[in-house]
Amino acid sequence: MAKPVILTVDDDPEVLRAVERDLRQKYGGIFRVMRESSGEKALELLKQLKLRSEAVALLLVDQRMPNMTGVEFLTQAIPLFPEAKRVLLTAYADTDAAIQAINSVKIDYYLMKPWDPPEEHLYPVLQDLLDDWLANYRPAFLGVRVIGHQWSAPSHQIKDFLARNQIPYRWLDIESSQDAQVLIEHAGLDASRLPVILFPDGSNLVAPTNALLAEKVGLKTHAGKPFYDLIIVGAGPAGLAGAVYGASEGLRTLLIEREASGGQAGTSSRIENYLGFPVGLSGGDLAHRAVAQASRFGVEILVPQEVTSLRVEDPYRYVKLTDGTEISCHAMIIATGVSYRKLDVPGMDRLTGAGVYYGAAMTEALSCRDQDVYIVGGANSAGQAAMYFSKYAGHVTMLVRADSLAKSMSQYLIDQISATENITVRTEVSVTEVQGESSLESITLTHAATGEVETVPATALFIFIGAMPRTEWVDGVVQRDAQGFILSGNALLHNGRRPAGWTLDRDPFLLESSVPGIFVAGDVRFGSVKRVASGVGEGSIAVSFVHQYLSGVK
Ligand SMILES: Cc1cc2nc3c(=O)[nH]c(=O)nc-3n(C[C@H](O)[C@H](O)[C@H](O)COP(=O)(O)OP(=O)(O)OC[C@H]3O[C@@H](n4cnc5c(N)ncnc54)[C@H](O)[C@@H]3O)c2cc1C
């Protein structure tokens, strides 16, 4: 972490060098001593330090400078670093100005030049001031900062992307954070164009795409080679498990992920039933561990990068990415899971991301502190979200279409929910409309039994109503069921007949699709058990079939 700064400003080069030398000698171990030859240059430097979140402990400034006096400089420097100690260097003739400055810019001290010997005239004064500053100093957050509006869809999307890719950031709401406004102004940006992302090196991005942001924070979005033994599409539990097993067994493996490693599981606040974690673990933690493990074995991971189509030219399988590049392989595992089903009621399109969210419990929970939160859905994912929000929100209301939670939720969660005072479960109700100008203001509920309609004020609505596979990109190549789930193994055999176009003299392996060498694992597979452990199991089993398939590829 950068040392706090002591900045000295003087237009006389000789004096400036002398002050700098004396300061370095005594304080160089703890502080970074910097110098500037004018007030203007010093202000520019302070703006840069502010943008980089660095701390300034002391401003030691000459009063008599040609274009900007010491007092004028301090007047402009105070809003940037109000906590910095302020010392004016004066000649005898400036004593009056210095005394006035005690009132006008609250200087902490004025020093008469010359100060030799420093042990007597300089250090005792500065030491007192620096001790005082250090006692109150709290190191600043030095990571990525996101400035935006709380109820704005693009701001939510950026926060969600960073959080799910495990990139720590600090959120600054432009309406409530003074720091946010100062930072925007000093970066020379326009507060009407948000979100703004500020980086520790002082650079920024305004409303960037995920791809641009990914590149800036060091995620890899382009493949290093044109060909791999194994390409895995989707980095949820199934894809990550396949990647770990594939690479650890010597396959050159590429893992391609559209949003963030961890998949759906990565959005789960607490997975309580995964073997080996008796007190549960968060989806983010599981994803983080799996990515580290896969990387250790040499898996290349592209995030964010979407596979948009697939073609087969034996013995190669080709995937095309959003940016148009094509990468080839001998074997593939499709592990693209399922995506949230959309709630199709009036107002949803406009307010999604602005008070209405799909599965964003972890990202938005802190912004919902002490508020009333509504959750739509009655399965485990909705239950976990309700438990998570109950720690932050004032009250959580679950809106469930069925007449009880028992049909769709595990008993352990039902027990936790009924024992939590600030959660209410309302059954047999559906959300039929959402309203609000720029963000959610109210929701309309319809009661199934009575047909009664009521509109209640609401600022936060989270939706967990099941999911569908998104597999249009394999259309015409790999066989799917009517909902889009990919068929594999025995499900492809009709009265013992192999699928159309099947060329090999054997039946498809257990997790093999209708195209030899293309395997499917996890939630996207027809007939799969939708659980983290089963996805992990299928991903790893698929690799053993990949080996068997590759042994026959010429
Ligand atoms: C909130 C929540 C809580 C849950 N809690 C539990 C729990 O406690 N216990 C449990 O066992 N299960 C739980 N589940 C279910 C579990 O998360 C899923 O069964 C599991 O994540 C499925 O893993 P998967 O790898 O098959 O797919 P996913 O996790 O869905 O991952 C698929 C990945 O593929 C990516 N992708 C999709 N299409 C493309 C493309 N074209 N190109 C590139 N990438 C693509 C997606 O972005 C996604 O990251 C929960 C689910 C949710 C949503």
Coordinates of C-alpha atoms and ligand atoms in Angstrom, one line a residue:
M1 CA 0.0 0.0 0.0
A2 CA 1.3 3.5 -0.9
K3 CA 2.7 5.5 2.0
P4 CA 0.8 8.7 3.1
V5 CA 2.1 11.8 1.4
I6 CA 3.8 14.9 2.8
L7 CA 3.7 17.6 0.1
T8 CA 5.8 20.7 0.2
V9 CA 5.3 23.6 -2.2
D10 CA 7.7 26.5 -2.8
D11 CA 8.7 28.5 -5.9
D12 CA 12.3 28.9 -4.7
P13 CA 14.2 25.8 -6.0
E14 CA 16.8 26.1 -3.3
V15 CA 14.4 26.3 -0.4
L16 CA 12.3 23.5 -2.0
R17 CA 15.3 21.2 -2.1
A18 CA 16.3 22.0 1.4
V19 CA 12.8 21.3 2.8
E20 CA 12.5 18.1 0.9
R21 CA 15.9 16.9 2.1
D22 CA 15.0 17.6 5.8
L23 CA 11.6 16.0 5.5
R24 CA 13.0 12.9 3.8
Q25 CA 15.7 12.4 6.4
K26 CA 13.3 12.4 9.2
Y27 CA 10.0 11.0 7.8
G28 CA 11.0 9.1 4.6
G29 CA 10.4 5.8 6.3
I30 CA 6.7 6.3 7.0
F31 CA 5.7 9.0 4.5
R32 CA 6.3 9.7 0.8
V33 CA 7.8 13.1 0.6
M34 CA 6.7 15.0 -2.6
R35 CA 7.5 18.5 -3.9
E36 CA 6.0 21.0 -6.3
S37 CA 7.2 24.4 -7.4
S38 CA 3.8 26.2 -7.7
G39 CA 0.3 26.1 -6.2
E40 CA -1.2 25.2 -9.6
K41 CA 1.1 22.1 -10.1
A42 CA 0.5 21.1 -6.5
L43 CA -3.3 21.2 -7.0
E44 CA -3.0 19.0 -10.1
L45 CA -0.9 16.5 -8.1
L46 CA -3.4 16.5 -5.3
K47 CA -6.2 15.7 -7.7
Q48 CA -4.3 12.7 -9.0
L49 CA -3.6 11.5 -5.5
K50 CA -7.3 11.8 -4.7
L51 CA -8.3 9.8 -7.8
R52 CA -5.9 7.1 -6.8
S53 CA -7.3 7.1 -3.2
E54 CA -4.0 8.0 -1.7
A55 CA -3.7 9.7 1.7
V56 CA -2.1 13.1 2.3
A57 CA -0.9 13.8 5.8
L58 CA 0.7 17.2 5.6
L59 CA 0.8 20.2 3.3
L60 CA 3.9 22.4 3.9
V61 CA 3.5 25.5 1.7
D62 CA 5.3 28.7 1.1
Q63 CA 3.0 31.8 1.5
R64 CA 4.9 33.9 -1.1
M65 CA 4.5 32.4 -4.5
P66 CA 4.0 34.4 -7.7
N67 CA 0.7 33.2 -9.2
M68 CA -1.0 31.6 -6.2
T69 CA -0.1 32.4 -2.6
G70 CA 0.1 29.6 0.0
V71 CA -3.2 30.6 1.5
E72 CA -4.9 30.6 -1.9
F73 CA -3.5 27.1 -2.6
L74 CA -4.7 25.8 0.8
T75 CA -8.2 27.2 0.2
Q76 CA -8.4 25.0 -2.9
A77 CA -6.6 22.0 -1.4
I78 CA -8.9 21.7 1.7
P79 CA -11.9 20.2 -0.1
L80 CA -9.6 17.5 -1.6
F81 CA -7.9 16.5 1.6
P82 CA -9.7 18.1 4.5
E83 CA -7.9 15.9 7.1
A84 CA -4.3 16.9 5.9
K85 CA -2.4 19.1 8.4
R86 CA -1.6 22.5 7.0
V87 CA 1.6 24.4 7.7
L88 CA 2.5 27.8 6.1
L89 CA 6.2 28.7 5.5
T90 CA 6.5 32.5 6.0
A91 CA 9.0 35.3 6.1
Y92 CA 8.9 37.8 8.9
A93 CA 7.0 40.2 6.7
D94 CA 4.2 37.7 6.2
T95 CA 3.3 37.2 9.8
D96 CA 0.0 39.1 9.5
A97 CA -1.1 37.0 6.5
A98 CA -0.2 33.9 8.5
I99 CA -2.1 34.9 11.5
Q100 CA -5.2 35.6 9.4
A101 CA -4.8 32.2 7.7
I102 CA -5.3 30.5 11.1
N103 CA -8.9 31.7 10.9
S104 CA -9.5 31.6 7.1
V105 CA -8.0 28.3 6.1
K106 CA -7.4 26.8 9.6
I107 CA -3.7 26.4 9.2
D108 CA -2.3 24.3 12.0
Y109 CA 1.0 26.2 12.3
Y110 CA 3.2 28.8 10.6
L111 CA 6.9 28.4 10.4
M112 CA 9.4 31.2 10.0
K113 CA 12.1 30.7 7.5
P114 CA 14.9 29.8 8.0
W115 CA 14.2 26.8 10.3
D116 CA 17.8 25.6 10.9
P117 CA 18.6 23.5 12.7
P118 CA 15.5 21.4 11.8
E119 CA 15.9 19.3 15.0
E120 CA 15.0 22.5 16.9
H121 CA 12.6 24.5 14.7
L122 CA 11.0 22.1 12.2
Y123 CA 10.8 18.5 13.5
P124 CA 9.2 19.1 16.9
V125 CA 6.3 21.0 15.3
L126 CA 5.8 18.6 12.4
Q127 CA 6.1 15.5 14.7
D128 CA 3.2 16.7 16.8
L129 CA 1.0 17.3 13.8
L130 CA 1.9 14.0 12.1
D131 CA 1.4 12.0 15.3
D132 CA -2.1 13.6 15.6
W133 CA -2.8 12.8 11.9
L134 CA -1.6 9.2 12.3
A135 CA -3.8 8.7 15.3
N136 CA -6.9 9.4 13.2
Y137 CA -5.7 7.9 9.9
R138 CA -7.7 5.0 8.5
P139 CA -6.1 3.6 5.3
A140 CA -8.4 4.2 2.3
F141 CA -9.8 1.5 0.1
L142 CA -7.4 1.1 -2.8
G143 CA -9.4 -1.0 -5.2
V144 CA -12.0 -0.4 -7.9
R145 CA -14.7 2.2 -7.2
V146 CA -18.1 2.3 -8.8
I147 CA -20.0 5.5 -8.8
G148 CA -23.7 5.4 -9.9
H149 CA -27.3 5.7 -9.0
Q150 CA -28.6 3.1 -6.5
W151 CA -31.7 2.3 -8.5
S152 CA -30.1 2.2 -12.0
A153 CA -30.0 -0.9 -14.2
P154 CA -26.5 -0.2 -15.7
S155 CA -25.1 0.4 -12.2
H156 CA -26.6 -2.8 -10.9
Q157 CA -25.2 -4.7 -13.9
I158 CA -21.6 -3.4 -13.3
K159 CA -21.8 -4.3 -9.6
D160 CA -23.2 -7.7 -10.4
F161 CA -20.5 -8.4 -13.0
L162 CA -17.6 -7.3 -10.6
A163 CA -19.1 -9.2 -7.6
R164 CA -19.6 -12.4 -9.5
N165 CA -16.1 -12.3 -11.0
Q166 CA -14.7 -11.8 -7.5
I167 CA -13.3 -8.3 -8.1
P168 CA -13.6 -6.3 -4.9
Y169 CA -15.0 -2.8 -5.4
R170 CA -16.4 0.0 -3.4
W171 CA -19.8 1.3 -4.2
L172 CA -20.4 5.1 -4.1
D173 CA -24.0 6.4 -4.5
I174 CA -23.9 9.7 -6.4
E175 CA -26.9 10.9 -4.4
S176 CA -25.6 10.3 -0.9
S177 CA -21.8 10.2 -1.2
Q178 CA -19.9 13.5 -1.1
D179 CA -16.8 11.6 -2.1
A180 CA -18.5 10.4 -5.3
Q181 CA -19.2 14.0 -6.4
V182 CA -15.7 15.2 -5.6
L183 CA -14.2 12.2 -7.5
I184 CA -16.4 12.8 -10.6
E185 CA -15.4 16.4 -10.7
H186 CA -11.7 15.8 -10.3
A187 CA -11.7 13.1 -12.9
G188 CA -13.1 15.8 -15.3
L189 CA -16.2 13.6 -15.8
D190 CA -19.9 14.4 -16.2
A191 CA -22.2 13.3 -13.4
S192 CA -25.0 12.8 -15.9
R193 CA -23.1 9.9 -17.5
L194 CA -23.0 7.1 -15.0
P195 CA -21.9 4.5 -13.9
V196 CA -18.3 5.6 -13.7
I197 CA -15.6 3.1 -12.7
L198 CA -12.4 4.4 -11.2
F199 CA -9.3 2.3 -11.0
P200 CA -6.4 2.5 -8.6
D201 CA -4.0 3.8 -11.3
G202 CA -6.2 6.9 -11.7
S203 CA -7.8 5.9 -15.0
N204 CA -11.6 5.5 -15.4
L205 CA -14.3 3.9 -17.6
V206 CA -17.7 5.5 -18.2
A207 CA -20.6 3.1 -18.7
P208 CA -18.4 0.3 -20.1
T209 CA -19.5 -2.9 -21.7
N210 CA -18.7 -6.1 -19.7
A211 CA -16.0 -7.0 -22.3
L212 CA -14.2 -3.6 -21.8
L213 CA -14.4 -3.8 -18.1
A214 CA -13.2 -7.4 -18.1
E215 CA -10.1 -6.4 -20.1
K216 CA -9.4 -3.5 -17.8
V217 CA -9.6 -5.7 -14.6
G218 CA -7.4 -8.3 -16.2
L219 CA -9.9 -11.1 -17.1
K220 CA -8.9 -13.1 -20.1
T221 CA -11.3 -12.8 -23.1
H222 CA -9.3 -14.2 -26.0
A223 CA -8.1 -17.8 -26.4
G224 CA -4.3 -18.4 -26.6
K225 CA -4.5 -21.2 -29.1
P226 CA -6.6 -22.0 -32.2
F227 CA -7.1 -25.7 -31.1
Y228 CA -7.7 -27.6 -27.8
D229 CA -8.2 -31.2 -26.9
L230 CA -11.3 -30.2 -24.9
I231 CA -13.5 -27.1 -25.0
I232 CA -16.1 -26.7 -22.2
V233 CA -18.9 -24.2 -22.6
G234 CA -20.2 -22.8 -19.3
A235 CA -18.2 -22.4 -16.0
G236 CA -20.9 -23.4 -13.5
P237 CA -20.2 -26.3 -11.2
A238 CA -20.4 -28.9 -14.0
G239 CA -18.1 -27.0 -16.4
L240 CA -15.6 -26.2 -13.7
A241 CA -15.5 -29.8 -12.5
G242 CA -15.0 -31.0 -16.1
A243 CA -12.2 -28.5 -16.5
V244 CA -10.4 -29.5 -13.4
Y245 CA -10.6 -33.2 -14.3
G246 CA -9.7 -32.6 -17.9
A247 CA -6.7 -30.5 -17.3
S248 CA -5.4 -32.6 -14.4
E249 CA -5.5 -35.6 -16.7
G250 CA -3.4 -33.9 -19.3
L251 CA -6.0 -32.5 -21.8
R252 CA -5.4 -29.1 -23.2
T253 CA -8.6 -27.5 -21.9
L254 CA -10.4 -24.3 -22.7
L255 CA -13.3 -23.2 -20.5
I256 CA -15.6 -20.5 -22.0
E257 CA -18.0 -18.5 -19.7
R258 CA -20.5 -15.9 -20.8
E259 CA -21.0 -14.0 -17.5
A260 CA -19.0 -15.1 -14.5
S261 CA -17.4 -18.3 -13.2
G262 CA -19.6 -20.2 -10.8
G263 CA -22.7 -20.2 -12.9
Q264 CA -26.0 -20.2 -11.0
A265 CA -24.4 -21.7 -8.0
G266 CA -22.2 -18.5 -7.8
T267 CA -25.3 -16.5 -7.1
S268 CA -26.3 -18.6 -4.2
S269 CA -25.8 -17.0 -0.8
R270 CA -25.4 -20.3 1.1
I271 CA -25.2 -23.8 -0.3
E272 CA -25.9 -26.0 2.7
N273 CA -26.1 -29.5 1.2
Y274 CA -22.8 -29.7 -0.6
L275 CA -20.8 -32.6 0.7
G276 CA -17.8 -31.8 2.9
F277 CA -19.0 -28.3 4.1
P278 CA -21.0 -29.0 7.2
V279 CA -21.8 -25.3 7.9
G280 CA -22.4 -24.6 4.2
L281 CA -20.5 -22.3 1.9
S282 CA -21.4 -19.4 -0.4
G283 CA -21.6 -20.0 -4.1
G284 CA -19.0 -17.2 -4.6
D285 CA -16.6 -19.1 -2.3
L286 CA -17.2 -22.4 -4.2
A287 CA -16.6 -20.7 -7.5
H288 CA -13.5 -18.9 -6.3
R289 CA -12.0 -22.2 -5.0
A290 CA -12.9 -24.1 -8.2
V291 CA -11.4 -21.4 -10.5
A292 CA -8.1 -21.4 -8.5
Q293 CA -8.0 -25.2 -8.8
A294 CA -8.7 -25.2 -12.5
S295 CA -6.1 -22.5 -13.1
R296 CA -3.5 -24.4 -11.1
F297 CA -4.0 -27.3 -13.5
G298 CA -3.5 -25.0 -16.5
V299 CA -7.1 -24.6 -17.7
E300 CA -7.5 -21.5 -19.9
I301 CA -10.6 -19.6 -18.8
L302 CA -12.3 -17.0 -21.0
V303 CA -14.6 -14.6 -19.2
P304 CA -16.8 -13.0 -20.4
Q305 CA -17.1 -14.6 -23.7
E306 CA -20.2 -16.2 -25.2
V307 CA -20.4 -19.2 -27.6
T308 CA -22.9 -18.3 -30.3
S309 CA -22.8 -21.3 -32.6
L310 CA -21.4 -24.7 -33.2
R311 CA -20.3 -26.6 -36.3
V312 CA -18.8 -30.1 -36.9
E313 CA -16.3 -31.0 -39.5
D314 CA -14.9 -34.4 -38.4
P315 CA -12.8 -34.9 -36.5
Y316 CA -13.0 -31.3 -35.4
R317 CA -15.8 -29.4 -33.5
Y318 CA -15.8 -25.6 -33.9
V319 CA -17.3 -23.0 -31.6
K320 CA -17.9 -19.4 -32.7
L321 CA -17.6 -16.6 -30.1
T322 CA -19.5 -13.3 -29.9
D323 CA -16.5 -11.5 -31.3
G324 CA -16.6 -13.7 -34.4
T325 CA -13.5 -15.8 -33.6
E326 CA -13.7 -19.6 -34.1
I327 CA -11.8 -22.1 -32.0
S328 CA -11.6 -25.8 -32.7
C329 CA -11.3 -28.9 -30.6
H330 CA -11.6 -32.7 -30.7
A331 CA -14.1 -33.0 -27.8
M332 CA -16.6 -30.7 -26.1
I333 CA -18.6 -30.6 -22.9
I334 CA -21.7 -28.4 -23.0
A335 CA -22.4 -27.2 -19.4
T336 CA -24.5 -24.1 -20.0
G337 CA -27.0 -24.7 -17.2
V338 CA -30.3 -22.8 -17.2
S339 CA -31.2 -19.1 -17.1
Y340 CA -33.8 -17.4 -14.9
R341 CA -37.3 -17.6 -16.3
K342 CA -38.7 -14.1 -16.8
L343 CA -41.7 -12.7 -15.0
D344 CA -43.8 -11.5 -17.9
V345 CA -46.1 -8.8 -16.4
P346 CA -46.5 -5.1 -17.3
G347 CA -43.6 -2.8 -16.2
M348 CA -41.0 -5.5 -15.9
D349 CA -38.9 -4.7 -18.9
R350 CA -38.6 -1.1 -17.9
L351 CA -37.8 -1.6 -14.2
T352 CA -35.5 -4.7 -14.4
G353 CA -32.3 -3.6 -12.7
A354 CA -34.0 -0.5 -11.2
G355 CA -35.6 -2.1 -8.1
V356 CA -36.5 -5.4 -9.8
Y357 CA -33.9 -8.0 -10.0
Y358 CA -33.4 -11.6 -11.0
G359 CA -31.4 -13.6 -8.5
A360 CA -29.3 -10.8 -7.2
A361 CA -29.4 -11.4 -3.5
M362 CA -25.7 -11.1 -2.8
T363 CA -25.1 -8.0 -4.9
E364 CA -28.0 -5.9 -3.7
A365 CA -28.5 -7.1 -0.1
L366 CA -26.5 -4.2 1.5
S367 CA -28.4 -1.6 -0.5
C368 CA -31.6 -2.9 1.0
R369 CA -30.6 -2.3 4.6
D370 CA -33.7 -1.7 6.8
Q371 CA -36.0 -1.6 3.7
D372 CA -39.0 -3.8 2.9
V373 CA -38.0 -6.4 0.4
Y374 CA -40.3 -8.7 -1.7
I375 CA -39.2 -12.0 -3.1
V376 CA -41.1 -13.9 -5.7
G377 CA -40.8 -17.7 -5.7
G378 CA -41.3 -20.7 -3.5
A379 CA -38.3 -23.0 -4.3
N380 CA -35.0 -23.3 -2.5
S381 CA -33.3 -20.4 -4.3
A382 CA -36.1 -18.1 -3.2
G383 CA -35.8 -19.5 0.3
Q384 CA -32.1 -19.0 0.5
A385 CA -32.5 -15.4 -0.8
A386 CA -35.1 -14.7 1.9
M387 CA -32.8 -15.9 4.6
Y388 CA -29.9 -13.9 3.3
F389 CA -32.0 -10.6 3.0
S390 CA -33.5 -11.1 6.5
K391 CA -30.0 -10.2 7.9
Y392 CA -30.1 -6.8 6.2
A393 CA -33.6 -5.8 5.3
G394 CA -36.2 -4.4 7.7
H395 CA -38.7 -7.0 6.5
V396 CA -38.8 -9.7 3.8
T397 CA -42.1 -10.8 2.2
M398 CA -42.1 -14.0 0.1
L399 CA -44.8 -14.1 -2.5
V400 CA -45.6 -17.7 -3.4
R401 CA -48.1 -18.8 -6.1
A402 CA -48.7 -22.2 -4.5
D403 CA -50.7 -22.8 -1.3
S404 CA -47.6 -23.7 0.7
L405 CA -43.8 -23.9 0.5
A406 CA -43.9 -27.6 1.2
K407 CA -44.2 -28.7 -2.4
S408 CA -41.1 -26.9 -3.7
M409 CA -38.7 -26.1 -0.8
S410 CA -36.5 -28.3 1.4
Q411 CA -37.7 -28.8 4.9
Y412 CA -34.5 -27.3 6.5
L413 CA -35.2 -24.0 4.7
I414 CA -38.9 -24.0 5.6
D415 CA -37.9 -24.4 9.3
Q416 CA -35.3 -21.6 9.1
I417 CA -37.8 -19.3 7.4
S418 CA -40.6 -19.9 10.0
A419 CA -38.1 -19.3 12.8
T420 CA -37.1 -15.9 11.3
E421 CA -39.1 -13.1 12.7
N422 CA -38.7 -10.6 9.9
I423 CA -39.9 -12.9 7.1
T424 CA -43.5 -13.2 6.1
V425 CA -44.7 -15.9 3.6
R426 CA -47.8 -15.0 1.6
T427 CA -49.2 -17.9 -0.3
E428 CA -51.6 -18.0 -3.3
V429 CA -50.5 -14.6 -4.5
S430 CA -48.9 -13.5 -7.9
V431 CA -47.3 -10.3 -8.9
T432 CA -49.4 -9.0 -11.8
E433 CA -47.9 -5.6 -12.4
V434 CA -44.9 -3.5 -11.3
Q435 CA -45.0 0.4 -11.3
G436 CA -42.5 3.2 -10.9
E437 CA -41.1 6.3 -12.8
S438 CA -37.4 5.8 -12.8
S439 CA -37.3 2.9 -10.3
L440 CA -39.7 0.5 -8.6
E441 CA -42.4 2.3 -6.5
S442 CA -45.1 -0.3 -6.1
I443 CA -46.3 -3.8 -7.1
T444 CA -49.8 -5.1 -7.8
L445 CA -50.7 -8.5 -6.3
T446 CA -53.5 -10.8 -7.3
H447 CA -54.9 -13.4 -4.9
A448 CA -55.6 -16.7 -6.6
A449 CA -58.5 -17.8 -4.4
T450 CA -60.5 -14.6 -4.3
G451 CA -59.3 -12.7 -7.4
E452 CA -58.8 -9.7 -5.1
V453 CA -56.2 -7.2 -6.4
E454 CA -54.1 -5.0 -4.1
T455 CA -51.2 -2.5 -4.8
V456 CA -48.5 -2.2 -2.2
P457 CA -45.6 0.2 -2.0
A458 CA -42.3 -1.5 -2.8
T459 CA -38.7 -0.5 -3.8
A460 CA -37.0 -3.9 -4.0
L461 CA -38.4 -7.0 -5.8
F462 CA -36.3 -10.1 -6.3
I463 CA -37.4 -12.9 -8.6
F464 CA -36.6 -16.6 -8.3
I465 CA -39.2 -18.4 -10.4
G466 CA -37.3 -21.2 -12.0
A467 CA -35.2 -21.4 -15.1
M468 CA -35.0 -22.5 -18.7
P469 CA -32.0 -23.7 -20.8
R470 CA -30.7 -21.3 -23.5
T471 CA -29.4 -23.7 -26.1
E472 CA -30.5 -22.0 -29.4
W473 CA -26.9 -21.9 -30.4
V474 CA -26.7 -25.7 -30.9
D475 CA -29.9 -25.8 -32.9
G476 CA -29.7 -28.1 -35.9
V477 CA -26.5 -29.7 -34.7
V478 CA -27.3 -31.4 -31.4
Q479 CA -30.7 -32.9 -30.4
R480 CA -32.8 -31.2 -27.7
D481 CA -36.2 -31.7 -26.2
A482 CA -39.1 -29.3 -26.7
Q483 CA -37.9 -27.0 -23.8
G484 CA -34.3 -26.9 -25.1
F485 CA -32.7 -29.5 -22.7
I486 CA -29.9 -31.5 -24.5
L487 CA -30.5 -35.2 -24.9
S488 CA -27.8 -37.6 -24.1
G489 CA -27.1 -41.4 -23.7
N490 CA -30.1 -43.6 -23.5
A491 CA -32.5 -40.7 -24.1
L492 CA -31.3 -40.6 -27.7
L493 CA -32.2 -44.2 -28.4
H494 CA -35.7 -44.9 -29.9
N495 CA -36.6 -48.5 -29.9
G496 CA -32.9 -49.3 -29.8
R497 CA -32.3 -47.1 -32.8
R498 CA -29.4 -44.6 -32.7
P499 CA -30.0 -40.9 -33.4
A500 CA -30.1 -39.6 -37.0
G501 CA -26.6 -38.8 -38.3
W502 CA -24.8 -41.0 -35.7
T503 CA -21.7 -42.4 -37.4
L504 CA -20.1 -44.6 -34.9
D505 CA -20.4 -48.4 -34.3
R506 CA -21.5 -48.0 -30.7
D507 CA -24.3 -46.4 -28.8
P508 CA -23.8 -42.8 -27.4
F509 CA -22.0 -42.9 -24.0
L510 CA -23.9 -42.0 -20.9
L511 CA -23.4 -38.2 -21.2
E512 CA -22.8 -38.0 -24.9
S513 CA -25.1 -36.0 -27.1
S514 CA -26.4 -36.9 -30.6
V515 CA -23.0 -35.8 -32.0
P516 CA -20.0 -38.1 -31.1
G517 CA -17.5 -36.3 -28.9
I518 CA -19.9 -33.6 -27.8
F519 CA -20.9 -34.3 -24.2
V520 CA -23.4 -32.6 -21.9
A521 CA -23.3 -32.1 -18.1
G522 CA -25.3 -30.4 -15.4
D523 CA -28.6 -28.6 -15.4
V524 CA -28.7 -28.2 -19.2
R525 CA -28.9 -32.0 -19.7
F526 CA -32.3 -33.5 -20.3
G527 CA -33.3 -35.5 -17.1
S528 CA -30.6 -34.0 -14.9
V529 CA -31.0 -33.6 -11.1
K530 CA -30.6 -29.8 -10.6
R531 CA -28.1 -29.7 -7.8
V532 CA -24.5 -28.5 -7.4
A533 CA -23.2 -32.0 -6.5
S534 CA -24.8 -33.7 -9.4
G535 CA -23.4 -31.0 -11.8
V536 CA -20.0 -31.6 -10.3
G537 CA -20.4 -35.3 -10.7
E538 CA -21.5 -35.1 -14.3
G539 CA -18.8 -32.7 -15.2
S540 CA -16.1 -35.1 -13.9
I541 CA -17.8 -38.3 -15.3
A542 CA -18.0 -36.6 -18.7
V543 CA -14.2 -36.4 -18.8
S544 CA -13.8 -40.1 -18.5
F545 CA -16.0 -40.5 -21.6
V546 CA -14.0 -37.8 -23.3
H547 CA -10.9 -39.9 -22.9
Q548 CA -12.6 -43.0 -24.3
Y549 CA -13.8 -40.9 -27.3
L550 CA -10.4 -39.4 -27.9
S551 CA -8.7 -42.8 -27.9
G552 CA -10.7 -43.5 -31.1
V553 CA -10.1 -40.1 -32.8
K554 CA -7.6 -40.2 -35.7
Ligands
LIG1 C1 -30.0 -18.9 -5.9 C2 -29.7 -20.4 -6.1 C3 -29.4 -21.2 -5.0 C4 -29.1 -22.6 -5.2 N1 -28.8 -23.3 -4.1 C5 -28.5 -24.6 -4.3 C6 -28.1 -25.4 -3.2 O1 -28.1 -24.9 -2.0 N2 -27.7 -26.7 -3.4 C7 -27.7 -27.2 -4.6 O2 -27.3 -28.4 -4.8 N3 -28.1 -26.5 -5.7 C8 -28.5 -25.2 -5.6 N4 -28.8 -24.5 -6.7 C9 -28.9 -25.1 -8.0 C10 -27.4 -25.2 -8.6 O3 -26.9 -23.9 -8.5 C11 -27.5 -25.6 -10.0 O4 -28.0 -26.9 -10.1 C12 -26.0 -25.7 -10.5 O5 -25.4 -24.4 -10.5 C13 -26.0 -26.2 -12.0 O6 -24.7 -26.2 -12.4 P1 -24.4 -26.1 -14.0 O7 -22.9 -26.1 -14.1 O8 -25.1 -27.2 -14.7 O9 -25.0 -24.8 -14.6 P2 -24.9 -23.3 -14.1 O10 -24.5 -23.2 -12.7 O11 -26.2 -22.7 -14.5 O12 -23.8 -22.7 -15.0 C14 -23.8 -22.6 -16.4 C15 -22.9 -21.5 -16.9 O13 -22.9 -21.5 -18.3 C16 -22.8 -20.2 -18.8 N5 -23.3 -20.1 -20.2 C17 -24.6 -20.4 -20.6 N6 -24.6 -20.3 -22.0 C18 -23.4 -20.0 -22.4 C19 -22.8 -19.7 -23.7 N7 -23.5 -19.8 -24.8 N8 -21.5 -19.4 -23.7 C20 -20.7 -19.3 -22.6 N9 -21.2 -19.6 -21.4 C21 -22.5 -19.9 -21.2 C22 -23.7 -19.4 -17.8 O14 -23.4 -18.0 -17.8 C23 -23.4 -20.1 -16.5 O15 -22.4 -19.5 -15.8 C24 -29.2 -23.1 -6.5 C25 -29.4 -22.3 -7.6 C26 -29.7 -20.9 -7.4 C27 -30.0 -20.1 -8.6

